[in-house]
């Protein structure tokens, strides 16, 4: 939010500097994130001086250029080449001297340099008004009155408005500070505590009066819950034109573009007092009735931006009878707005229900200065005052007469909120005792009335503009921020509670998983749980979002794959090709039993296993690499999972992991084509594990055994097996055949091709045998290997290769 220092000083007279005010505001919780200087003429005309044209001769090498001698207050005149058709001897002109920086309408800068133009030296520039930011004309150079002395700085000739703009990072609860008046109100409370006596100056409205009663427009509020208060009046005889300079400069300073005097006046009061207003062309209200109501679902309505929108039956509308004119509190209509032909207006000031406005704004993807304030709740008691203030300002800048009384539809008056605050509660919550008289002084500065005072407590009445103060704790927070957090002394000891880690086993397991993956070169991702419904999701199980921020974030994710693929694409586009990612996250599904949330672990790899280096052969991250990662992870958790073929739309090829008839997850080659808006050329392998199921089957019984004193032996078998035989089958048969001596089985070669019959493949296996009680003999070893080979032949039809 932008706050003007000059504008702020209209409400509170102070000698504090810009930096001092910024410090106080930050201490108050209105954090000043930056301070920018504003000038009505960018650059402040620095380096631009008054010049007297002494001579003006035709350029010998250019028909449209002239060579002038100009007195700019130096010992000698300077030569300037000028292309303006109206330059002549004897003129008084603005001259941008060498080294001066000028700015274009778009804010781009250029520096005036000494140069040669068609062979003639030019030491400056005689300026047109648009080149200095003093107007829009570029028909010729500016010609000034002759009484100005040569060399006089132009910033002393022209009126330049300078200001400092505070960029305030406003928290959502501080709707009371969304205006210059609101910030000044907070500043006054802080200064009162410093024994200063600042006066809060409110814009006067005592001169408001109804000039005649010829133009009354009836107001009919049909939904008092959505519009608890609605005020309006008619102003006739206005003339739409550009606003006075002081209004334009105020709006430009805080980043607003002036439109016309009527619209600018409503924006001015909005940022002055925090009350949104809207001006309708009264001549277009043909029914004579402004009706505040909700219309049928799907009613078409064209907003100011020219877009036709389909209304919801929950959208509150301002209507001309039953014809929609405006999305209440959000955005105006194309047909009812003020134009250059407008001569009379209906001026609206209202309080709309924050929830209703927020839903409408989100539903239609709109965010305006008005909706920003209505969504956070404004002061319902300010509505009529702001209307009077705006009406007077419009009369000042656009003329006209007030041709109706104020219509004020205020069905149920809002009473100030009551809070009982105990002194003991203040001290306990802060951990420090603030003197009671100081507490009372702070409350008075915050406009919080004390309806009762006892030795132990205070009865308080909260002003209507503080919609966020409802509990004793809220009042204590207000006291503390005015008193100053920095003024609370720090104790000599630090108290802390020790959490019970025994109840956080799942987090411990997640940490163990994360540590292992990080040790293997993986990076953790954090993706948004909201996503688009387009990306490879089953429409039957999608969980939608009510009032979503956008169509791209309108559903909850049903899998982690798309987020990881987006991260891979993002990194690939930035020359990062070798990637390893993992993510802990929830997925959301709609089933027969309702909506469910499933904790999931996603792992993805792509690119090379190792960085390119002359000592290392190139090896891609493939199916078996990721399978090894997942296997080692499950083994560490004490889970000996079995594998089965998978069939999933998100994968081209996949396997599934199961344990005790429970599904653990899927691993495979990702089918990138199943997702929209992704362009990943390299293969991506991914695995998703059902985290709750995995953790529920974790085996924490760690077995420890001593190292064998006796040597282990290795034997190899080269087998000819069917092409559909898996290593997993061979491994399990070996383990069942020899449970005592067999320590490990590894697959070190797979071969198909020349010499191998069709439908067959060659597996080369390495077996490690050991006996913890004695050294194995050749006879024992040969007998064991023979039994394993026999079982391979019996169960799989495998034969030994010679």
PDB file of C-alpha atoms in Angstrom, residues 468-652:
ATOM      1  CA  UNK A 468     -10.341  -7.160  13.945  1.00  0.00           C
ATOM      2  CA  UNK A 469     -10.455  -6.336  17.683  1.00  0.00           C
ATOM      3  CA  UNK A 470     -12.909  -8.694  19.362  1.00  0.00           C
ATOM      4  CA  UNK A 471     -11.114 -10.442  22.245  1.00  0.00           C
ATOM      5  CA  UNK A 472      -9.154  -9.272  25.285  1.00  0.00           C
ATOM      6  CA  UNK A 473      -6.033 -10.669  23.581  1.00  0.00           C
ATOM      7  CA  UNK A 474      -6.690  -8.402  20.574  1.00  0.00           C
ATOM      8  CA  UNK A 475      -6.829  -5.358  22.850  1.00  0.00           C
ATOM      9  CA  UNK A 476      -3.598  -6.394  24.551  1.00  0.00           C
ATOM     10  CA  UNK A 477      -1.955  -6.641  21.123  1.00  0.00           C
ATOM     11  CA  UNK A 478      -3.104  -3.080  20.381  1.00  0.00           C
ATOM     12  CA  UNK A 479      -1.717  -1.831  23.695  1.00  0.00           C
ATOM     13  CA  UNK A 480       1.576  -3.581  23.106  1.00  0.00           C
ATOM     14  CA  UNK A 481       2.166  -2.286  19.581  1.00  0.00           C
ATOM     15  CA  UNK A 482       1.524   1.310  20.677  1.00  0.00           C
ATOM     16  CA  UNK A 483       3.625   0.904  23.809  1.00  0.00           C
ATOM     17  CA  UNK A 484       6.372  -0.598  21.669  1.00  0.00           C
ATOM     18  CA  UNK A 485       7.661  -4.147  21.539  1.00  0.00           C
ATOM     19  CA  UNK A 486      11.163  -2.732  21.836  1.00  0.00           C
ATOM     20  CA  UNK A 487      10.245  -1.204  25.184  1.00  0.00           C
ATOM     21  CA  UNK A 488       9.519  -4.582  26.797  1.00  0.00           C
ATOM     22  CA  UNK A 489      12.662  -5.623  28.703  1.00  0.00           C
ATOM     23  CA  UNK A 490      14.236  -8.994  27.966  1.00  0.00           C
ATOM     24  CA  UNK A 491      14.517 -11.308  30.981  1.00  0.00           C
ATOM     25  CA  UNK A 492      17.684 -13.018  32.118  1.00  0.00           C
ATOM     26  CA  UNK A 493      16.285 -16.535  31.595  1.00  0.00           C
ATOM     27  CA  UNK A 494      14.558 -18.312  28.750  1.00  0.00           C
ATOM     28  CA  UNK A 495      11.664 -20.677  29.421  1.00  0.00           C
ATOM     29  CA  UNK A 496      10.813 -23.406  26.938  1.00  0.00           C
ATOM     30  CA  UNK A 497       8.684 -26.539  26.921  1.00  0.00           C
ATOM     31  CA  UNK A 498      10.233 -29.827  25.783  1.00  0.00           C
ATOM     32  CA  UNK A 499       8.117 -31.647  23.200  1.00  0.00           C
ATOM     33  CA  UNK A 500       7.269 -35.328  23.550  1.00  0.00           C
ATOM     34  CA  UNK A 501       9.127 -36.890  20.635  1.00  0.00           C
ATOM     35  CA  UNK A 502       7.758 -40.376  21.354  1.00  0.00           C
ATOM     36  CA  UNK A 503       4.515 -39.322  19.622  1.00  0.00           C
ATOM     37  CA  UNK A 504       6.282 -38.325  16.435  1.00  0.00           C
ATOM     38  CA  UNK A 505       7.411 -41.692  15.074  1.00  0.00           C
ATOM     39  CA  UNK A 506       6.059 -40.986  11.595  1.00  0.00           C
ATOM     40  CA  UNK A 507       8.104 -37.796  11.407  1.00  0.00           C
ATOM     41  CA  UNK A 508      11.164 -39.731  12.536  1.00  0.00           C
ATOM     42  CA  UNK A 509      10.636 -42.247   9.754  1.00  0.00           C
ATOM     43  CA  UNK A 510      10.175 -39.437   7.212  1.00  0.00           C
ATOM     44  CA  UNK A 511      13.405 -37.879   8.417  1.00  0.00           C
ATOM     45  CA  UNK A 512      15.174 -41.211   8.043  1.00  0.00           C
ATOM     46  CA  UNK A 513      13.839 -41.587   4.493  1.00  0.00           C
ATOM     47  CA  UNK A 514      14.798 -38.014   3.616  1.00  0.00           C
ATOM     48  CA  UNK A 515      18.301 -38.429   5.033  1.00  0.00           C
ATOM     49  CA  UNK A 516      18.908 -41.552   2.975  1.00  0.00           C
ATOM     50  CA  UNK A 517      17.643 -39.962  -0.231  1.00  0.00           C
ATOM     51  CA  UNK A 518      19.656 -36.796   0.331  1.00  0.00           C
ATOM     52  CA  UNK A 519      22.738 -38.921   0.935  1.00  0.00           C
ATOM     53  CA  UNK A 520      22.114 -40.481  -2.489  1.00  0.00           C
ATOM     54  CA  UNK A 521      22.063 -37.079  -4.172  1.00  0.00           C
ATOM     55  CA  UNK A 522      18.320 -36.313  -4.153  1.00  0.00           C
ATOM     56  CA  UNK A 523      16.784 -32.870  -3.584  1.00  0.00           C
ATOM     57  CA  UNK A 524      13.484 -32.397  -1.769  1.00  0.00           C
ATOM     58  CA  UNK A 525      10.593 -30.589  -3.475  1.00  0.00           C
ATOM     59  CA  UNK A 526       7.687 -28.643  -2.011  1.00  0.00           C
ATOM     60  CA  UNK A 527       4.846 -28.281  -4.513  1.00  0.00           C
ATOM     61  CA  UNK A 528       1.416 -26.701  -4.266  1.00  0.00           C
ATOM     62  CA  UNK A 529      -1.419 -29.089  -3.422  1.00  0.00           C
ATOM     63  CA  UNK A 530      -3.653 -27.072  -5.752  1.00  0.00           C
ATOM     64  CA  UNK A 531      -3.410 -27.817  -9.452  1.00  0.00           C
ATOM     65  CA  UNK A 532      -5.310 -27.785 -12.746  1.00  0.00           C
ATOM     66  CA  UNK A 533      -7.884 -30.492 -13.587  1.00  0.00           C
ATOM     67  CA  UNK A 534      -6.231 -31.094 -16.976  1.00  0.00           C
ATOM     68  CA  UNK A 535      -3.123 -32.971 -15.944  1.00  0.00           C
ATOM     69  CA  UNK A 536      -3.644 -36.693 -16.106  1.00  0.00           C
ATOM     70  CA  UNK A 537      -6.239 -36.854 -13.354  1.00  0.00           C
ATOM     71  CA  UNK A 538      -9.260 -39.100 -13.079  1.00  0.00           C
ATOM     72  CA  UNK A 539     -12.240 -36.741 -13.196  1.00  0.00           C
ATOM     73  CA  UNK A 540     -14.309 -39.089 -11.017  1.00  0.00           C
ATOM     74  CA  UNK A 541     -11.990 -38.701  -8.044  1.00  0.00           C
ATOM     75  CA  UNK A 542     -11.067 -35.015  -8.347  1.00  0.00           C
ATOM     76  CA  UNK A 543     -11.704 -32.837  -5.278  1.00  0.00           C
ATOM     77  CA  UNK A 544     -12.681 -29.356  -6.482  1.00  0.00           C
ATOM     78  CA  UNK A 545     -12.072 -26.019  -4.762  1.00  0.00           C
ATOM     79  CA  UNK A 546     -14.887 -23.609  -4.004  1.00  0.00           C
ATOM     80  CA  UNK A 547     -14.052 -20.032  -5.039  1.00  0.00           C
ATOM     81  CA  UNK A 548     -10.692 -21.054  -6.489  1.00  0.00           C
ATOM     82  CA  UNK A 549      -8.079 -18.378  -7.133  1.00  0.00           C
ATOM     83  CA  UNK A 550      -7.905 -19.362 -10.803  1.00  0.00           C
ATOM     84  CA  UNK A 551      -8.750 -22.203 -13.167  1.00  0.00           C
ATOM     85  CA  UNK A 552      -5.103 -23.291 -12.955  1.00  0.00           C
ATOM     86  CA  UNK A 553      -5.492 -23.859  -9.190  1.00  0.00           C
ATOM     87  CA  UNK A 554      -9.061 -25.139  -9.057  1.00  0.00           C
ATOM     88  CA  UNK A 555      -8.638 -28.746  -7.834  1.00  0.00           C
ATOM     89  CA  UNK A 556      -6.618 -30.714  -5.299  1.00  0.00           C
ATOM     90  CA  UNK A 557      -3.905 -32.924  -6.762  1.00  0.00           C
ATOM     91  CA  UNK A 558      -4.584 -36.643  -7.067  1.00  0.00           C
ATOM     92  CA  UNK A 559      -0.913 -37.530  -7.553  1.00  0.00           C
ATOM     93  CA  UNK A 560       2.560 -36.040  -7.066  1.00  0.00           C
ATOM     94  CA  UNK A 561       3.869 -36.787 -10.538  1.00  0.00           C
ATOM     95  CA  UNK A 562       2.835 -33.575 -12.299  1.00  0.00           C
ATOM     96  CA  UNK A 563       4.479 -31.306  -9.737  1.00  0.00           C
ATOM     97  CA  UNK A 564       7.733 -33.269  -9.980  1.00  0.00           C
ATOM     98  CA  UNK A 565       7.589 -33.223 -13.791  1.00  0.00           C
ATOM     99  CA  UNK A 566       7.075 -29.454 -13.753  1.00  0.00           C
ATOM    100  CA  UNK A 567      10.172 -29.127 -11.553  1.00  0.00           C
ATOM    101  CA  UNK A 568      12.151 -31.323 -13.961  1.00  0.00           C
ATOM    102  CA  UNK A 569      11.036 -29.258 -16.961  1.00  0.00           C
ATOM    103  CA  UNK A 570      11.855 -26.015 -15.138  1.00  0.00           C
ATOM    104  CA  UNK A 571      15.374 -27.242 -14.391  1.00  0.00           C
ATOM    105  CA  UNK A 572      15.888 -28.716 -17.875  1.00  0.00           C
ATOM    106  CA  UNK A 573      15.034 -25.342 -19.370  1.00  0.00           C
ATOM    107  CA  UNK A 574      17.870 -23.893 -17.286  1.00  0.00           C
ATOM    108  CA  UNK A 575      20.504 -26.365 -18.453  1.00  0.00           C
ATOM    109  CA  UNK A 576      20.130 -28.724 -15.477  1.00  0.00           C
ATOM    110  CA  UNK A 577      19.768 -32.196 -16.989  1.00  0.00           C
ATOM    111  CA  UNK A 578      20.845 -34.686 -14.312  1.00  0.00           C
ATOM    112  CA  UNK A 579      18.138 -34.510 -11.663  1.00  0.00           C
ATOM    113  CA  UNK A 580      17.041 -36.482  -8.618  1.00  0.00           C
ATOM    114  CA  UNK A 581      13.963 -35.269  -6.715  1.00  0.00           C
ATOM    115  CA  UNK A 582      11.736 -36.500  -3.921  1.00  0.00           C
ATOM    116  CA  UNK A 583       8.653 -35.056  -2.263  1.00  0.00           C
ATOM    117  CA  UNK A 584       6.500 -35.820   0.765  1.00  0.00           C
ATOM    118  CA  UNK A 585       2.958 -34.659   0.100  1.00  0.00           C
ATOM    119  CA  UNK A 586      -0.720 -35.445   0.389  1.00  0.00           C
ATOM    120  CA  UNK A 587      -2.937 -36.435  -2.502  1.00  0.00           C
ATOM    121  CA  UNK A 588      -6.705 -35.991  -2.412  1.00  0.00           C
ATOM    122  CA  UNK A 589      -9.384 -38.306  -3.764  1.00  0.00           C
ATOM    123  CA  UNK A 590     -13.161 -38.491  -3.908  1.00  0.00           C
ATOM    124  CA  UNK A 591     -14.418 -42.037  -3.371  1.00  0.00           C
ATOM    125  CA  UNK A 592     -17.460 -43.989  -2.224  1.00  0.00           C
ATOM    126  CA  UNK A 593     -16.671 -43.201   1.414  1.00  0.00           C
ATOM    127  CA  UNK A 594     -16.247 -39.491   0.731  1.00  0.00           C
ATOM    128  CA  UNK A 595     -13.118 -37.418   0.386  1.00  0.00           C
ATOM    129  CA  UNK A 596      -9.840 -38.923   1.538  1.00  0.00           C
ATOM    130  CA  UNK A 597      -6.330 -37.584   1.986  1.00  0.00           C
ATOM    131  CA  UNK A 598      -3.411 -39.926   1.313  1.00  0.00           C
ATOM    132  CA  UNK A 599       0.146 -39.283   2.453  1.00  0.00           C
ATOM    133  CA  UNK A 600       2.508 -40.066  -0.428  1.00  0.00           C
ATOM    134  CA  UNK A 601       6.231 -40.155  -1.155  1.00  0.00           C
ATOM    135  CA  UNK A 602       7.249 -39.323  -4.713  1.00  0.00           C
ATOM    136  CA  UNK A 603      10.726 -40.023  -6.156  1.00  0.00           C
ATOM    137  CA  UNK A 604      11.892 -39.111  -9.669  1.00  0.00           C
ATOM    138  CA  UNK A 605      15.170 -39.337 -11.623  1.00  0.00           C
ATOM    139  CA  UNK A 606      16.316 -38.304 -15.092  1.00  0.00           C
ATOM    140  CA  UNK A 607      19.594 -37.755 -16.917  1.00  0.00           C
ATOM    141  CA  UNK A 608      22.942 -39.313 -16.004  1.00  0.00           C
ATOM    142  CA  UNK A 609      23.740 -41.139 -12.797  1.00  0.00           C
ATOM    143  CA  UNK A 610      27.096 -39.347 -12.482  1.00  0.00           C
ATOM    144  CA  UNK A 611      28.452 -36.052 -13.866  1.00  0.00           C
ATOM    145  CA  UNK A 612      30.343 -36.364 -17.145  1.00  0.00           C
ATOM    146  CA  UNK A 613      34.021 -37.092 -16.552  1.00  0.00           C
ATOM    147  CA  UNK A 614      36.767 -38.760 -18.570  1.00  0.00           C
ATOM    148  CA  UNK A 615      37.336 -41.334 -15.806  1.00  0.00           C
ATOM    149  CA  UNK A 616      33.691 -42.420 -15.699  1.00  0.00           C
ATOM    150  CA  UNK A 617      31.733 -44.168 -18.412  1.00  0.00           C
ATOM    151  CA  UNK A 618      28.389 -42.563 -19.268  1.00  0.00           C
ATOM    152  CA  UNK A 619      25.549 -44.285 -17.433  1.00  0.00           C
ATOM    153  CA  UNK A 620      21.957 -43.083 -17.508  1.00  0.00           C
ATOM    154  CA  UNK A 621      19.578 -43.040 -14.572  1.00  0.00           C
ATOM    155  CA  UNK A 622      17.303 -45.906 -15.555  1.00  0.00           C
ATOM    156  CA  UNK A 623      14.615 -48.210 -14.254  1.00  0.00           C
ATOM    157  CA  UNK A 624      17.057 -50.412 -12.362  1.00  0.00           C
ATOM    158  CA  UNK A 625      18.849 -47.472 -10.781  1.00  0.00           C
ATOM    159  CA  UNK A 626      15.614 -46.111  -9.305  1.00  0.00           C
ATOM    160  CA  UNK A 627      14.492 -49.596  -8.332  1.00  0.00           C
ATOM    161  CA  UNK A 628      17.721 -50.008  -6.374  1.00  0.00           C
ATOM    162  CA  UNK A 629      17.125 -46.706  -4.600  1.00  0.00           C
ATOM    163  CA  UNK A 630      13.585 -47.718  -3.622  1.00  0.00           C
ATOM    164  CA  UNK A 631      14.640 -51.234  -2.633  1.00  0.00           C
ATOM    165  CA  UNK A 632      17.373 -49.925  -0.325  1.00  0.00           C
ATOM    166  CA  UNK A 633      14.859 -47.523   1.207  1.00  0.00           C
ATOM    167  CA  UNK A 634      12.340 -50.280   1.925  1.00  0.00           C
ATOM    168  CA  UNK A 635      15.077 -52.563   3.247  1.00  0.00           C
ATOM    169  CA  UNK A 636      16.182 -49.892   5.700  1.00  0.00           C
ATOM    170  CA  UNK A 637      12.596 -49.703   6.942  1.00  0.00           C
ATOM    171  CA  UNK A 638      12.499 -53.473   7.402  1.00  0.00           C
ATOM    172  CA  UNK A 639      10.142 -54.179   4.500  1.00  0.00           C
ATOM    173  CA  UNK A 640      10.865 -57.062   2.129  1.00  0.00           C
ATOM    174  CA  UNK A 641       8.428 -56.137  -0.645  1.00  0.00           C
ATOM    175  CA  UNK A 642       7.509 -58.332  -3.575  1.00  0.00           C
ATOM    176  CA  UNK A 643       7.155 -57.063  -7.138  1.00  0.00           C
ATOM    177  CA  UNK A 644       4.319 -57.558  -9.595  1.00  0.00           C
ATOM    178  CA  UNK A 645       3.780 -56.169 -13.110  1.00  0.00           C
ATOM    179  CA  UNK A 646       2.033 -52.778 -13.099  1.00  0.00           C
ATOM    180  CA  UNK A 647      -0.485 -51.188 -15.434  1.00  0.00           C
ATOM    181  CA  UNK A 648      -0.936 -47.459 -14.895  1.00  0.00           C
ATOM    182  CA  UNK A 649      -1.850 -44.664 -17.306  1.00  0.00           C
ATOM    183  CA  UNK A 650       0.895 -42.429 -15.947  1.00  0.00           C
ATOM    184  CA  UNK A 651       3.611 -44.993 -16.794  1.00  0.00           C
ATOM    185  CA  UNK A 652       4.689 -46.604 -20.062  1.00  0.00           C
TER     186      UNK A 652
END
